[in-house]
Structure formats: C-alpha cells, structure tokens
Coordinates of C-alpha atoms and ligand atoms in Angstrom, one line a residue:
M1 CA 166.7 17.1 131.9
T2 CA 164.0 19.0 133.6
V3 CA 160.3 18.6 132.3
A4 CA 158.2 21.2 132.6
K5 CA 154.1 20.3 132.4
R6 CA 151.3 22.6 131.3
T7 CA 147.6 21.5 131.7
F8 CA 145.0 22.6 129.0
D9 CA 141.5 21.4 128.0
A10 CA 142.4 20.7 124.6
V11 CA 145.8 20.7 122.8
I12 CA 146.2 20.9 119.2
V13 CA 148.9 19.8 117.4
G14 CA 148.9 21.6 113.9
A15 CA 147.8 24.9 112.8
G16 CA 147.3 24.5 109.3
G17 CA 143.7 24.5 107.6
A18 CA 142.6 21.4 110.0
G19 CA 143.9 22.3 113.1
L20 CA 142.8 26.1 112.9
R21 CA 139.5 25.2 111.9
A22 CA 139.2 23.0 115.0
A23 CA 140.8 25.3 117.1
L24 CA 138.4 27.8 116.4
Q25 CA 135.5 25.6 117.6
L26 CA 137.3 25.1 120.7
S27 CA 138.3 28.6 121.4
E28 CA 134.7 30.0 120.7
A29 CA 132.9 27.7 123.3
G30 CA 134.9 28.8 125.9
L31 CA 137.5 26.0 126.1
K32 CA 141.5 26.4 127.2
T33 CA 143.0 25.4 124.0
A34 CA 146.8 25.4 122.7
V35 CA 147.7 25.0 119.3
L36 CA 151.6 23.7 118.9
T37 CA 153.0 24.2 115.4
K38 CA 156.5 23.6 113.9
V39 CA 156.4 27.0 112.2
F40 CA 154.1 30.1 112.5
P41 CA 150.1 29.1 111.8
T42 CA 150.0 31.0 108.2
R43 CA 153.4 29.2 106.8
S44 CA 151.8 25.6 107.2
H45 CA 151.7 23.6 104.1
T46 CA 147.5 24.6 103.5
V47 CA 149.1 28.1 102.7
A48 CA 150.4 26.6 99.4
A49 CA 146.8 25.2 98.1
Q50 CA 146.4 26.9 94.8
G51 CA 143.3 25.2 92.8
G52 CA 140.4 25.7 95.3
V53 CA 137.8 24.3 97.7
A54 CA 134.8 22.0 96.5
A55 CA 131.4 22.6 97.4
S56 CA 128.3 22.2 95.1
L57 CA 127.2 25.7 95.4
G58 CA 125.9 25.4 91.8
N59 CA 127.3 29.4 91.2
S60 CA 128.4 28.7 87.4
T61 CA 126.7 25.4 86.7
E62 CA 123.7 23.3 88.0
D63 CA 124.9 21.1 91.2
N64 CA 123.8 19.2 94.0
W65 CA 125.7 17.3 96.7
H66 CA 124.5 13.9 95.6
W67 CA 126.4 14.4 92.2
H68 CA 129.4 15.6 94.4
M69 CA 128.9 12.4 96.8
Y70 CA 129.0 10.2 93.8
D71 CA 132.2 11.6 92.5
T72 CA 134.0 11.2 95.8
V73 CA 132.8 7.4 95.9
K74 CA 134.0 6.6 92.5
G75 CA 137.3 8.9 92.7
S76 CA 138.1 6.8 95.6
D77 CA 137.3 3.4 93.8
W78 CA 135.0 2.4 96.4
L79 CA 137.1 2.5 99.2
G80 CA 136.2 5.4 100.7
D81 CA 133.3 5.1 103.7
Q82 CA 130.1 6.3 102.3
D83 CA 128.7 7.8 105.7
A84 CA 132.1 10.0 106.0
I85 CA 131.8 11.0 102.3
E86 CA 128.1 11.6 102.5
F87 CA 128.7 13.5 105.6
M88 CA 131.2 15.9 103.8
C89 CA 129.6 16.6 100.5
R90 CA 126.2 17.8 102.7
K91 CA 128.3 19.9 104.6
A92 CA 130.1 21.7 102.1
N93 CA 127.8 24.5 101.1
E94 CA 127.8 25.4 104.9
V95 CA 131.6 25.5 105.8
V96 CA 132.6 27.4 102.8
V97 CA 130.0 30.2 103.1
E98 CA 130.9 30.4 106.9
L99 CA 134.4 30.4 105.7
E100 CA 133.1 33.4 103.2
H101 CA 131.6 35.2 106.2
Y102 CA 135.0 35.0 108.1
G103 CA 136.5 37.0 105.4
M104 CA 137.9 34.7 102.8
P105 CA 138.4 36.7 99.9
F106 CA 136.9 34.4 97.1
D107 CA 136.9 35.4 93.4
R108 CA 133.8 36.7 92.4
T109 CA 131.1 35.6 89.3
D110 CA 129.7 38.8 87.7
N111 CA 126.7 38.7 89.8
G112 CA 128.7 38.5 93.1
K113 CA 128.3 35.2 93.9
I114 CA 131.4 32.9 95.0
Y115 CA 133.4 32.0 91.6
Q116 CA 133.8 28.3 90.8
R117 CA 136.0 26.5 88.4
P118 CA 135.9 23.0 86.9
F119 CA 138.6 20.4 88.2
G120 CA 139.1 16.7 87.9
G121 CA 136.6 13.9 88.5
H122 CA 134.1 16.5 89.5
S123 CA 130.9 16.1 87.4
Q124 CA 127.2 16.9 86.6
N125 CA 124.6 13.9 86.4
Y126 CA 126.9 11.2 88.1
G127 CA 130.0 11.5 85.7
Q128 CA 128.4 12.8 82.4
T129 CA 130.1 16.3 82.0
P130 CA 132.5 18.6 84.0
V131 CA 131.0 20.9 86.6
S132 CA 132.2 24.2 88.3
R133 CA 132.4 23.2 91.8
S134 CA 135.7 24.4 92.9
C135 CA 135.6 27.9 95.2
A136 CA 138.8 29.5 94.4
A137 CA 140.7 33.0 95.4
A138 CA 142.6 32.9 92.2
D139 CA 145.3 30.5 92.2
R140 CA 146.1 31.1 96.0
T141 CA 143.2 29.5 97.5
G142 CA 144.6 28.3 100.5
H143 CA 146.9 31.3 101.6
A144 CA 143.4 33.2 101.4
M145 CA 141.8 30.3 103.7
L146 CA 144.5 29.8 106.2
H147 CA 144.8 34.1 106.9
A148 CA 141.2 34.4 107.3
L149 CA 141.3 31.2 109.7
Y150 CA 144.2 32.8 111.8
Q151 CA 142.7 36.1 111.9
R152 CA 139.3 34.3 113.3
N153 CA 141.4 32.3 116.0
V154 CA 143.2 35.6 117.0
R155 CA 140.1 37.2 117.6
A156 CA 139.0 33.9 119.6
N157 CA 141.9 34.4 121.7
T158 CA 143.0 30.9 120.8
Q159 CA 146.6 30.3 122.3
F160 CA 149.5 29.4 120.0
F161 CA 153.0 27.7 120.5
V162 CA 154.7 28.8 117.5
E163 CA 158.1 26.8 116.9
W164 CA 157.0 24.0 119.4
M165 CA 157.5 20.5 118.1
A166 CA 155.3 17.5 119.6
L167 CA 157.6 14.3 120.0
D168 CA 155.2 11.6 121.3
L169 CA 151.6 10.9 122.3
V170 CA 151.2 10.3 125.8
R171 CA 148.7 7.4 126.7
D172 CA 147.6 6.4 130.3
S173 CA 147.9 2.4 131.4
E174 CA 144.3 2.0 130.0
G175 CA 145.3 3.4 126.4
N176 CA 143.2 6.9 127.0
V177 CA 145.4 9.6 125.2
V178 CA 146.3 12.1 128.3
G179 CA 148.5 14.6 125.9
V180 CA 151.6 15.1 124.2
T181 CA 155.2 15.8 124.9
A182 CA 156.9 18.8 122.9
L183 CA 160.4 20.1 122.2
E184 CA 160.3 24.2 122.3
M185 CA 162.6 24.8 119.6
E186 CA 164.5 27.9 120.8
T187 CA 165.4 26.2 124.0
G188 CA 165.6 22.6 123.3
E189 CA 163.4 21.9 126.5
V190 CA 160.8 19.5 126.5
T191 CA 157.2 20.3 128.2
I192 CA 154.3 17.7 128.9
F193 CA 151.1 18.9 127.8
H194 CA 148.7 17.5 129.9
C195 CA 144.9 17.8 128.6
R196 CA 141.4 16.1 128.4
A197 CA 141.6 16.1 124.4
T198 CA 144.2 15.9 122.2
I199 CA 143.8 16.6 118.4
F200 CA 146.2 15.8 115.6
A201 CA 146.2 18.0 112.6
T202 CA 149.6 17.7 111.5
G203 CA 149.4 17.4 108.0
G204 CA 150.9 15.0 105.3
A205 CA 154.2 13.3 104.6
G206 CA 154.9 13.8 101.1
R207 CA 158.7 14.0 102.0
I208 CA 159.1 10.1 102.4
Y209 CA 159.4 10.4 98.1
H210 CA 162.4 12.1 96.3
S211 CA 159.8 14.2 94.0
S212 CA 157.3 16.3 95.9
T213 CA 155.0 19.1 95.7
N214 CA 155.1 19.0 99.9
A215 CA 156.8 21.6 101.8
F216 CA 159.8 20.4 103.8
I217 CA 157.9 20.3 107.0
N218 CA 155.6 17.6 105.9
T219 CA 157.2 14.7 107.7
G220 CA 154.2 12.6 108.9
D221 CA 154.8 13.5 112.5
G222 CA 151.2 12.8 113.6
A223 CA 151.1 9.4 112.0
G224 CA 154.6 8.5 113.3
M225 CA 153.7 9.5 116.8
A226 CA 150.7 7.8 116.6
A227 CA 152.2 4.6 115.2
R228 CA 154.7 4.3 118.1
A229 CA 151.8 5.0 120.7
G230 CA 150.5 1.5 119.1
I231 CA 147.8 3.3 116.8
P232 CA 147.3 1.6 113.5
L233 CA 147.8 3.8 110.3
E234 CA 145.2 3.1 107.7
D235 CA 145.3 2.8 103.9
M236 CA 148.8 3.9 103.7
E237 CA 149.5 2.1 100.3
F238 CA 147.3 5.0 98.5
W239 CA 149.6 7.9 97.8
Q240 CA 148.4 10.7 95.2
F241 CA 150.9 11.6 92.3
H242 CA 149.6 15.0 91.1
P243 CA 150.1 14.8 87.4
T244 CA 151.5 18.3 86.9
G245 CA 154.6 18.9 89.3
V246 CA 157.4 21.4 87.2
A247 CA 159.8 18.6 85.3
G248 CA 163.1 18.2 87.6
A249 CA 161.8 20.9 89.9
G250 CA 158.6 19.0 91.8
V251 CA 157.1 22.7 92.3
L252 CA 153.2 22.1 91.5
I253 CA 151.4 23.3 88.8
T254 CA 147.7 23.4 90.0
E255 CA 144.7 21.6 88.6
G256 CA 143.0 24.4 87.8
V257 CA 145.3 25.3 85.2
R258 CA 143.5 22.1 83.2
G259 CA 140.2 23.5 85.0
E260 CA 140.7 27.1 83.1
G261 CA 141.1 25.1 79.6
G262 CA 144.9 23.8 79.8
I263 CA 145.5 20.9 77.8
L264 CA 148.4 17.9 78.1
R265 CA 150.3 17.0 74.8
N266 CA 153.1 14.6 74.0
A267 CA 156.0 15.1 72.1
S268 CA 153.9 15.0 68.6
G269 CA 151.7 17.8 69.9
E270 CA 148.7 15.3 70.5
R271 CA 146.3 15.5 73.3
F272 CA 146.7 12.3 74.8
M273 CA 144.1 12.3 77.3
E274 CA 141.5 12.0 74.2
R275 CA 142.6 8.4 74.2
Y276 CA 142.8 7.7 77.9
A277 CA 139.4 9.3 79.3
P278 CA 137.0 10.2 76.1
N279 CA 134.6 12.0 78.3
L280 CA 136.4 14.1 81.0
K281 CA 139.9 14.1 78.8
D282 CA 142.4 16.4 80.8
L283 CA 140.2 16.6 83.5
A284 CA 140.0 13.1 84.7
S285 CA 141.0 11.7 88.0
R286 CA 144.4 12.4 89.1
D287 CA 145.6 8.9 89.3
V288 CA 144.2 8.3 85.5
V289 CA 146.1 11.3 84.0
S290 CA 149.2 10.4 86.3
R291 CA 149.3 7.3 84.8
A292 CA 148.3 8.2 81.2
M293 CA 151.3 10.8 81.3
T294 CA 153.8 8.0 82.7
T295 CA 152.5 5.9 79.8
E296 CA 153.3 8.5 77.2
I297 CA 156.7 8.7 78.7
N298 CA 157.3 5.1 79.2
E299 CA 156.5 4.2 75.3
G300 CA 158.7 6.9 74.1
R301 CA 156.4 9.6 73.4
G302 CA 157.9 12.1 76.3
C303 CA 159.1 15.5 75.4
G304 CA 162.6 17.2 75.8
P305 CA 166.3 15.4 75.2
D306 CA 165.4 12.6 77.5
K307 CA 161.8 12.2 76.3
D308 CA 161.0 12.3 80.3
Y309 CA 158.2 14.8 80.6
V310 CA 154.9 16.0 78.9
L311 CA 154.0 19.3 78.4
L312 CA 150.9 21.5 79.8
D313 CA 149.6 23.5 77.2
I314 CA 147.8 27.1 78.1
T315 CA 149.1 29.3 75.0
H316 CA 145.6 29.3 73.2
L317 CA 143.9 31.0 76.6
A318 CA 144.0 34.6 76.5
P319 CA 146.7 36.4 78.2
E320 CA 144.3 38.6 80.6
T321 CA 142.8 35.0 81.7
I322 CA 146.2 33.6 82.9
M323 CA 146.8 37.0 84.4
K324 CA 143.6 37.1 86.1
R325 CA 142.8 33.5 86.9
L326 CA 146.4 31.9 87.2
P327 CA 148.8 34.7 88.1
G328 CA 150.9 32.5 90.7
I329 CA 151.4 29.9 88.1
R330 CA 152.7 32.0 85.5
E331 CA 155.4 33.2 88.2
I332 CA 156.2 29.6 89.0
A333 CA 156.5 28.4 85.6
I334 CA 158.8 31.5 85.0
Q335 CA 161.0 30.6 88.2
F336 CA 161.2 27.0 88.0
A337 CA 160.9 25.8 84.3
G338 CA 162.0 28.9 82.6
V339 CA 158.9 29.3 80.2
D340 CA 156.3 32.2 80.2
P341 CA 153.0 30.0 80.1
I342 CA 151.5 32.6 78.1
K343 CA 153.8 32.0 75.1
E344 CA 155.3 28.6 75.7
P345 CA 153.8 25.0 77.5
I346 CA 155.2 24.3 80.8
P347 CA 157.0 20.9 81.2
V348 CA 155.5 18.9 83.6
V349 CA 155.7 15.2 85.2
P350 CA 153.5 13.3 88.0
T351 CA 154.9 14.2 91.4
C352 CA 154.0 12.8 94.7
H353 CA 151.5 15.0 96.2
Y354 CA 149.0 13.8 99.3
Q355 CA 148.5 10.8 101.4
M356 CA 145.0 9.4 101.0
G357 CA 145.8 7.4 104.3
G358 CA 146.6 8.2 107.9
I359 CA 145.4 7.7 111.4
P360 CA 141.8 6.0 111.5
T361 CA 139.0 8.4 112.5
N362 CA 135.3 8.4 111.9
Y363 CA 133.5 11.2 110.5
K364 CA 133.4 12.9 113.9
G365 CA 136.9 13.1 114.2
Q366 CA 137.7 10.4 116.8
V367 CA 140.4 8.4 116.4
V368 CA 138.9 4.6 116.0
V369 CA 140.9 1.2 116.6
P370 CA 140.0 -2.3 116.4
K371 CA 139.1 -3.5 120.1
N372 CA 137.2 -6.4 121.5
G373 CA 135.5 -7.4 117.8
D374 CA 134.6 -3.4 117.3
P375 CA 136.8 -2.4 114.4
N376 CA 135.7 1.3 115.0
S377 CA 136.4 1.8 118.7
A378 CA 136.8 5.4 119.6
V379 CA 140.2 5.9 121.5
S380 CA 139.2 8.2 124.4
G381 CA 140.7 11.8 124.7
F382 CA 142.5 11.2 120.9
Y383 CA 141.0 13.1 117.9
A384 CA 142.6 13.8 114.3
A385 CA 141.4 15.8 111.3
G386 CA 143.0 16.8 107.8
E387 CA 145.7 15.2 105.9
C388 CA 147.1 13.1 108.9
A389 CA 143.7 11.5 109.5
C390 CA 142.0 8.7 107.3
A391 CA 137.9 9.3 107.8
S392 CA 138.0 7.7 105.0
V393 CA 136.6 10.2 102.5
H394 CA 139.3 9.8 99.7
G395 CA 139.8 6.0 99.9
A396 CA 142.2 5.0 97.1
N397 CA 142.1 8.4 95.3
R398 CA 141.7 11.9 96.3
L399 CA 139.8 14.2 94.2
G400 CA 141.4 17.5 93.5
T401 CA 139.8 20.3 95.9
N402 CA 138.5 17.9 98.3
S403 CA 141.3 18.2 100.8
L404 CA 140.5 21.8 101.6
L405 CA 137.0 20.7 102.2
D406 CA 138.0 17.8 104.2
L407 CA 140.1 20.1 106.6
L408 CA 137.0 22.5 107.1
V409 CA 134.5 19.6 107.4
F410 CA 136.4 17.4 110.0
G411 CA 138.4 20.1 111.4
K412 CA 134.8 21.7 112.6
S413 CA 133.5 18.3 113.1
A414 CA 136.3 17.0 115.4
G415 CA 135.9 20.5 117.4
E416 CA 132.4 19.9 118.0
T417 CA 132.7 16.4 119.2
V418 CA 135.3 17.3 121.5
V419 CA 133.1 20.6 122.8
E420 CA 130.1 17.7 123.0
D421 CA 132.3 15.6 125.0
F422 CA 133.8 18.2 127.2
N423 CA 130.0 19.5 128.1
S424 CA 128.9 16.2 128.4
G425 CA 131.4 15.1 131.3
A426 CA 133.0 12.4 128.8
L427 CA 136.3 13.9 129.0
P428 CA 137.7 14.2 132.5
L429 CA 141.3 15.1 133.0
R430 CA 142.9 11.7 133.5
E431 CA 145.9 11.6 135.6
L432 CA 149.4 11.5 133.8
P433 CA 151.3 8.4 134.3
A434 CA 154.5 9.0 136.3
D435 CA 156.7 8.2 133.0
A436 CA 154.8 10.6 130.8
A437 CA 158.1 12.1 129.2
D438 CA 160.2 9.2 129.7
Y439 CA 160.1 7.5 126.0
S440 CA 160.6 11.2 124.5
L441 CA 163.8 11.8 127.0
S442 CA 165.3 8.6 125.8
R443 CA 165.0 9.6 122.1
M444 CA 166.7 12.7 122.8
S445 CA 169.2 11.2 125.1
R446 CA 170.1 8.6 122.2
L447 CA 170.9 11.1 120.0
E448 CA 172.9 13.2 122.7
S449 CA 175.2 9.6 123.3
Q450 CA 175.4 8.5 119.8
T451 CA 178.8 8.1 118.4
N452 CA 179.8 6.6 114.8
G453 CA 176.3 6.7 114.2
E454 CA 174.4 7.3 110.6
S455 CA 174.1 10.8 108.7
V456 CA 170.4 11.6 109.2
F457 CA 170.8 13.1 105.4
D458 CA 172.0 10.0 104.2
V459 CA 169.4 7.8 105.7
G460 CA 166.8 10.1 104.4
L461 CA 168.0 10.3 101.2
E462 CA 168.1 6.4 100.7
M463 CA 164.5 6.3 102.1
R464 CA 163.2 8.9 99.6
R465 CA 165.2 6.8 96.8
T466 CA 163.9 3.7 97.7
M467 CA 160.2 5.0 97.9
Q468 CA 160.5 6.8 94.5
K469 CA 161.8 3.6 93.0
H470 CA 159.7 1.0 94.4
A471 CA 156.4 2.4 95.2
G472 CA 155.8 4.7 92.4
V473 CA 153.2 5.5 89.9
F474 CA 153.3 2.1 88.9
R475 CA 153.9 -0.8 91.0
F476 CA 155.4 -4.4 90.3
D477 CA 155.5 -7.4 92.8
D478 CA 159.2 -8.0 92.4
L479 CA 160.2 -4.4 93.2
L480 CA 157.8 -4.1 96.1
K481 CA 159.2 -7.4 97.4
E482 CA 162.6 -5.6 97.4
G483 CA 161.5 -2.3 98.6
V484 CA 160.0 -4.1 102.0
A485 CA 163.6 -5.5 102.3
K486 CA 165.4 -2.3 101.6
I487 CA 163.1 0.1 103.9
N488 CA 163.3 -2.4 106.8
E489 CA 167.0 -2.1 106.5
V490 CA 166.6 2.0 106.2
A491 CA 164.7 1.8 109.6
E492 CA 167.3 -0.1 111.2
R493 CA 170.0 2.5 109.9
A494 CA 167.4 5.4 111.5
K495 CA 167.7 4.0 114.8
R496 CA 171.2 4.6 114.7
T497 CA 171.4 8.1 113.2
E498 CA 173.8 10.6 114.8
I499 CA 174.2 14.4 115.1
K500 CA 177.4 16.3 115.3
D501 CA 175.7 19.6 116.5
K502 CA 174.7 18.9 120.4
S503 CA 173.7 22.5 121.1
K504 CA 170.4 23.3 122.6
V505 CA 169.1 26.4 121.1
W506 CA 167.5 26.1 117.7
N507 CA 169.1 23.0 116.7
T508 CA 167.8 22.2 113.1
A509 CA 169.8 19.0 113.3
R510 CA 168.0 17.6 116.0
M511 CA 164.7 18.1 114.7
E512 CA 165.3 16.7 111.6
A513 CA 166.6 13.8 113.1
L514 CA 163.2 13.5 115.2
E515 CA 161.5 14.3 112.0
L516 CA 163.1 11.1 110.1
D517 CA 161.8 8.9 113.0
N518 CA 158.3 10.2 111.8
L519 CA 159.0 9.8 108.1
I520 CA 160.5 6.3 108.6
E521 CA 157.0 4.8 110.4
V522 CA 155.1 6.1 107.2
A523 CA 157.7 4.7 104.4
K524 CA 157.6 1.1 106.3
A525 CA 153.5 1.6 106.5
T526 CA 153.3 2.4 102.8
M527 CA 155.5 -0.2 101.5
V528 CA 154.5 -2.8 103.8
S529 CA 151.0 -2.2 102.8
A530 CA 151.4 -1.8 99.3
E531 CA 153.3 -5.1 98.8
A532 CA 150.2 -6.7 100.6
R533 CA 147.5 -5.5 98.6
K534 CA 147.4 -7.5 95.4
E535 CA 145.2 -5.9 93.4
S536 CA 144.8 -2.4 91.5
R537 CA 142.7 0.1 93.3
G538 CA 142.7 3.9 92.3
A539 CA 146.2 5.3 92.9
H540 CA 147.4 1.9 93.8
V541 CA 148.2 0.2 90.4
R542 CA 150.2 -2.7 90.0
D543 CA 151.1 -4.4 86.7
D544 CA 150.0 -7.7 87.4
A545 CA 146.5 -7.4 88.3
P546 CA 144.5 -8.0 85.1
D547 CA 141.5 -5.9 84.1
T548 CA 138.5 -8.9 83.5
P549 CA 134.7 -8.5 83.9
E550 CA 135.4 -9.8 87.5
T551 CA 138.0 -7.6 88.5
P552 CA 137.4 -4.2 86.6
N553 CA 140.8 -2.5 86.2
G554 CA 142.4 -4.5 88.1
R555 CA 140.3 -4.3 91.2
N556 CA 139.3 -7.3 93.1
D557 CA 136.4 -6.3 95.4
K558 CA 135.9 -10.0 96.3
E559 CA 139.3 -10.4 98.1
W560 CA 140.4 -6.6 98.9
L561 CA 137.4 -4.3 99.4
K562 CA 138.8 -3.7 102.7
H563 CA 140.9 -0.9 104.6
T564 CA 144.4 -1.7 105.5
L565 CA 146.0 -1.5 108.9
W566 CA 149.6 -1.1 109.7
Y567 CA 150.7 -1.5 113.1
S568 CA 154.4 -0.2 113.6
E569 CA 154.8 -3.1 116.7
G570 CA 156.4 -6.1 114.7
N571 CA 155.6 -4.2 111.3
R572 CA 152.1 -6.3 110.9
L573 CA 149.0 -5.9 109.1
D574 CA 145.3 -6.4 109.9
Y575 CA 142.3 -5.2 107.7
K576 CA 138.9 -3.8 108.3
P577 CA 135.4 -3.5 106.5
V578 CA 134.9 -0.4 103.9
N579 CA 131.4 1.1 105.1
L580 CA 129.1 1.3 101.6
N581 CA 126.2 2.6 103.5
P582 CA 125.7 6.1 103.6
L583 CA 125.0 8.0 106.8
N584 CA 121.0 8.5 106.5
A585 CA 118.7 5.7 105.8
D586 CA 117.6 7.7 102.7
T587 CA 120.2 8.4 100.8
K588 CA 121.2 5.5 98.1
P589 CA 124.5 4.1 98.5
I590 CA 126.7 4.4 95.6
A591 CA 126.7 0.7 94.2
L592 CA 130.2 -0.7 92.6
A593 CA 130.8 -0.2 89.4
K594 CA 133.8 0.3 86.8
R595 CA 136.0 3.3 87.3
T596 CA 136.2 5.1 83.7
Y597 CA 136.3 8.6 83.0
Ligands
FAD601 C1 151.3 22.5 96.8 C2 149.8 21.9 97.3 C3 148.9 22.3 96.7 C4 147.6 21.8 97.1 N1 146.3 22.2 96.4 C5 144.9 21.8 97.0 C6 144.2 22.5 96.5 O1 144.0 23.6 95.7 N2 142.8 22.1 97.1 C7 142.8 21.3 97.7 O2 141.7 20.8 98.4 N3 143.9 20.4 98.2 C8 144.8 20.9 98.0 N4 146.4 20.5 98.6 C9 146.3 19.5 99.7 C10 146.0 20.4 100.9 O3 146.6 21.3 101.1 C11 146.6 19.7 102.2 O4 146.2 18.2 102.1 C12 145.8 20.2 103.2 O5 146.4 21.7 103.2 C13 146.6 20.0 104.7 O6 146.2 20.5 105.4 P1 146.3 20.2 107.2 O7 145.6 21.1 107.8 O8 146.1 18.6 107.4 O9 147.8 20.3 107.2 P2 148.9 21.3 106.9 O10 148.4 22.5 106.4 O11 150.1 20.6 106.4 O12 149.5 21.7 108.4 C14 150.5 20.9 109.4 C15 150.5 21.8 110.6 O13 150.9 20.7 111.8 C16 151.8 21.5 112.2 N5 153.0 20.1 112.8 C17 153.3 19.0 112.0 N6 154.2 18.4 112.9 C18 154.3 18.8 113.7 C19 154.8 18.7 115.3 N7 155.5 17.5 115.6 N8 154.7 19.5 116.2 C20 153.8 20.8 116.0 N9 153.4 20.8 115.0 C21 153.4 20.1 113.9 C22 153.0 22.4 111.2 O14 153.5 23.1 112.0 C23 151.7 22.9 110.5 O15 151.3 23.9 111.1 C24 147.6 21.1 98.0 C25 148.8 20.2 98.5 C26 150.1 20.7 97.9 C27 151.2 20.4 98.8

C-alpha cells in the first residue's frame, strides 16, 4: 500500500467543540492547521448537548467564580486538580462572552442578558441554595455552540479533512509526537500527517457501555491511539451515569428539565430525592441522583410492569414554558417514550453519559506523563482537550454544563499553548521516523488477511454487556474481579476480528473494526482501574466501602486521594498525586469534607 505524506504546523484530530475552539486559536494566529474528523464537523457529539454551558455571569441570580470553583471541587469528590479547576472557573465568563460575540444565539432574559438556568450541583454561597449558572440556547445549546464555532472557523480558513479517521499516533525514538496516520474513508488510503503539534479532541467513549446517551461515533479513538502509543490513561474508573436517559432507549433528557422544575417520582408518586438530598433535592449532583434512582428501583419502588424505571414529571409546568424552554425534550419524549410530557411523566433510567478520565493533561492542554521522577512531564508536540482529555477538572464526577465549558476553556488554552510554543521556537518540525506508517499498515493488513476470525459485532456486544454488568452505577468486588477476567478475554478475541467485506471505498466494516480496537483499550482501562480502587468516590461506588467518620461516604483519602494511571502495555497501573493547590497563591484551597447535598 502506498502512503502519502502531508505536512502542517498543527493537526487537530476532532471537530467537536474542543477541536473547533482549538482550531480557531491556531488559524487566527496564522498557523497552517488541519482538522481531521470522522464526520462533518457539525455532526460531532457536541451537537447533542442540550442543557447549557456553565459560567458565573450572575445574570439571573447572584454568582461568582469562587462558588463555581467550590461546587466543581466538591462535585469531583476532591479528585479534581484545583489549579485546573480554578483556571476553568475564572475563565468561564470570558469564553462564554467570546462565544456570544462569535454569534452564538443564547436565550435572553427580559433585560437582554444571556439566559441562565439552575443545574445539578451548582449552588450559591458554597452549597447553600441552587444558582442559575447554565447559559442556554433553549435545549439545543451544543447545536448552537458547534455551529457558531464552525462558522467562525470557516471565516478563519481552517482546513478540514472531513471523513478522515485518524488511526495511530506517530512518535519518534525520543518519544516526541510528530503526527498521526489517518485513513481517508472515501478511498481507503492511508496518509501520514506530519506536524509540529498534534492536538487530540476526539471526544468520549460512552459506547463501551450497552446503554448510553452517546453517539455511535464516540468510540474513544483518541484514548485508544494514545494508549497504544505508550501514553497512560488517567482516572478511567470514573464514568458518569446520567440520571435521565429515556427508559429502554437511552436517549438523553437534559438535566435542564429538572432545572426548569421537573421532579423525579417513584411508583407511589413520591418525590424520593427529598430523602436522599434534602437541600438540593432533584438538583443534587448526577452521581447522587443516579444512585438514588437505582436504589429506588432495586428496592422495588420502580414503575411499570417490571418496576424498572422511575418517572420524570413536568406536568405541573405551564405548557408555554415547556414549548419555549424544552421543545426538543418534548419531541424526544413523544418519539422515544411515547408520552407527551405536557400531559404525562417521562419514564427514565440512569444511562452511561460521560467519561471523567482520559489522556492526562495540565491546564495548558499539554499531555503529561510520569518521567524522571516528575509525575507531570509534558510530551513534546502532544496536546489534548475536551472529553478525551483529563485536565483534571471533573475528578470523580462531573457537574452538568461543566463539559461544554471545559471544551471552550481548554480548547482555547491548548491552542494558545501551541501558538506560544510555535512562536518561541519550542516546536521544531521533527524528523519523521522511517517506519512511521508501519504500525497502522500492519493493523490494516491483519484485517485484510484474517480468516476464521471473530465478528466485530459479537465482540463489541460482549464488551458492552460486560461493562454494563460489571462496572455500572454500583460496583461490587466479586463482579469487578470477574469483569477484569472477562474483559481481558474479550480483548484477546478483538485481536482476531475478521471483516468479510474487503473493499476499499467507504468500507464501514473496516472502520468499525478499527474503532473496536480503541473501545477495547478504554474498556480495559476502566475495568482494571475500577477493580483496583478500593474505596467509593464520586461516580465510583463500591458496596464494600463503609461510611465512617474517617471514610466519609466510603471515600478513603488516606489511601486513595490519588489519580489512577493505566498503561496498555502490561495492562498495569500506576498512581500520581492530586493537586490540592489552586493556581494562584491568594486563592484558598477547598478543604476536604464529606460530600452531602
Ligand atoms: C446527549 C448529550 C448531551 C450533553 N449535554 C451537555 C450539556 O448540556 N452541557 C455540557 O456541558 N455537556 C453536555 N454533554 C457532554 C458534552 O456534550 C461532551 O462532553 C462534549 O460535547 C464533547 O466534546 P468534544 O469536543 O470533546 O468531542 P465531540 O463533540 O464528541 O467531538 C469528537 C470529534 O472527534 C472526531 N473524531 C473522533 N475520533 C476520530 C478519529 N479517529 N479520526 C478523526 N476524527 C475523530 C469526531 O469526528 C468529532 O468531530 C452532553 C453529552 C451528550 C452525549
């Protein structure tokens, strides 16, 4: 197979919110930038974001970044790095207003300011009362945001490679990143993209689970490519289950529904969140609400013939409010649940939604790995932002609307760092190794020649079922141990996948087989990291971690206040410290405390 080569200053893999925000920074600074994407940019999963983007603008209720920082650290169950969290919360107003100036059509308050609604875990005065912090464009915030960013990139002459799938990271003998290999879907040909800076913005991997709110393209390609190239994945045991996926379908019903006044009810009509979170009730943090719902269902108070879901009730809201603020949700409820939420409550269950972990980065967007005694040594030429990255601002549990904010802040920050490094001469165009494409070509040729192999669909299904059963909302020691053995078995099978269709042009079977390789890395990282963490923290809750004064909610800070690092080679784990110090000396650290809402 011939391999073409193209050279750029920077290559960004991914055209969701994070990739587009980073691209804008580079193109406007005059760098020759290529953006590779599996789908047309505005079809990236960011387009599905409904509820909003967090910023303490204080347009509807009093607010400030200190409160936002406190909520985010507490939401992360203290696993988030406080320097990155401070950076994000302080930057929020700037990046949201900037987005507005790019043309983002936010909803408005009566006096013309950006409309803001309450969201889970966001509060005033350090956890006292809910605050309106989520800036929203009806229930289509991601859609509006992605289009505004795309149009701005067209204006800045960013060069897009649409329907190109990056395959592998290329590193030189010293470990510097010098580019990626990619498959042009239309032709089936492989090209090497040689560049000074590579930014991964490939989004999440929610498709490792059976029931997921994620798009089918969310296959963790960035994480898989990084892991295969020797970069560890951070905190992969932490997955967010969104409380309100449509029962049976998984499609998301935004938390904005509860922000607008929606209430969760069990079979007897009880507003059960009053028992679990007396202060914030239905607007407690997502992990807390998901566990409460699962407990109601497990204890027989679920609804329906199989008692396997609860109800999200907005029938008490004015129909005009629903039509104005939640039009997309009404459509989803009618199509996927068969109920009109103006008249009837929506059946919902917790559904896999978001990966808190990912490729380790610092707040500047540089990818960092342990090296020579430094746990956070930057890998030259490699950057990451968005859901595929772990900055780490979400720690063990992300607050709703903090992800769209993460895309804007760290997409911009990664772009700024690349421009700085470029201008200071710290980003030479390093030589490409002679064997740069060999690894990708060997993966492709194995698929060409494999006979009597495994079906990609069967292996994928086994992976999704294993993850759902063994690493779900609640976690049990024996199930996790079995899960590790099972997922290792599935991973062995994935090495022998076979595709029947060997054609070159737009061969979706080949793409799915290559995506499965990435999903498997993420699934292994998740299971192995989860089995090892013998405590409950944020979204990772084990039944055998007792709630005592020394271990609040089962969280064991003495032994487990540390980030997990999983290495693909050897399927092994390492750990690194959490940064409990804010970025600026005059910002007070948020002290460890029990997490209650
Ligand atoms: C249904 C839903 C609703 C949500 N609502 C909200 C919300 O209201 N507020 C909030 O803060 N968060 C929300 N989230 C989370 C948030 O939307 C995501 O975390 C975020 O949009 C991810 O953005 P991203 O830029 O990192 O990746 P994505 O938007 O997922 O984009 C990934 C990009 O990478 C490309 N790509 C991937 N692999 C490859 C490859 N191998 N080669 C080339 N290109 C590749 C894709 O083509 C795509 O362009 C929601 C998530 C979901 C699923």
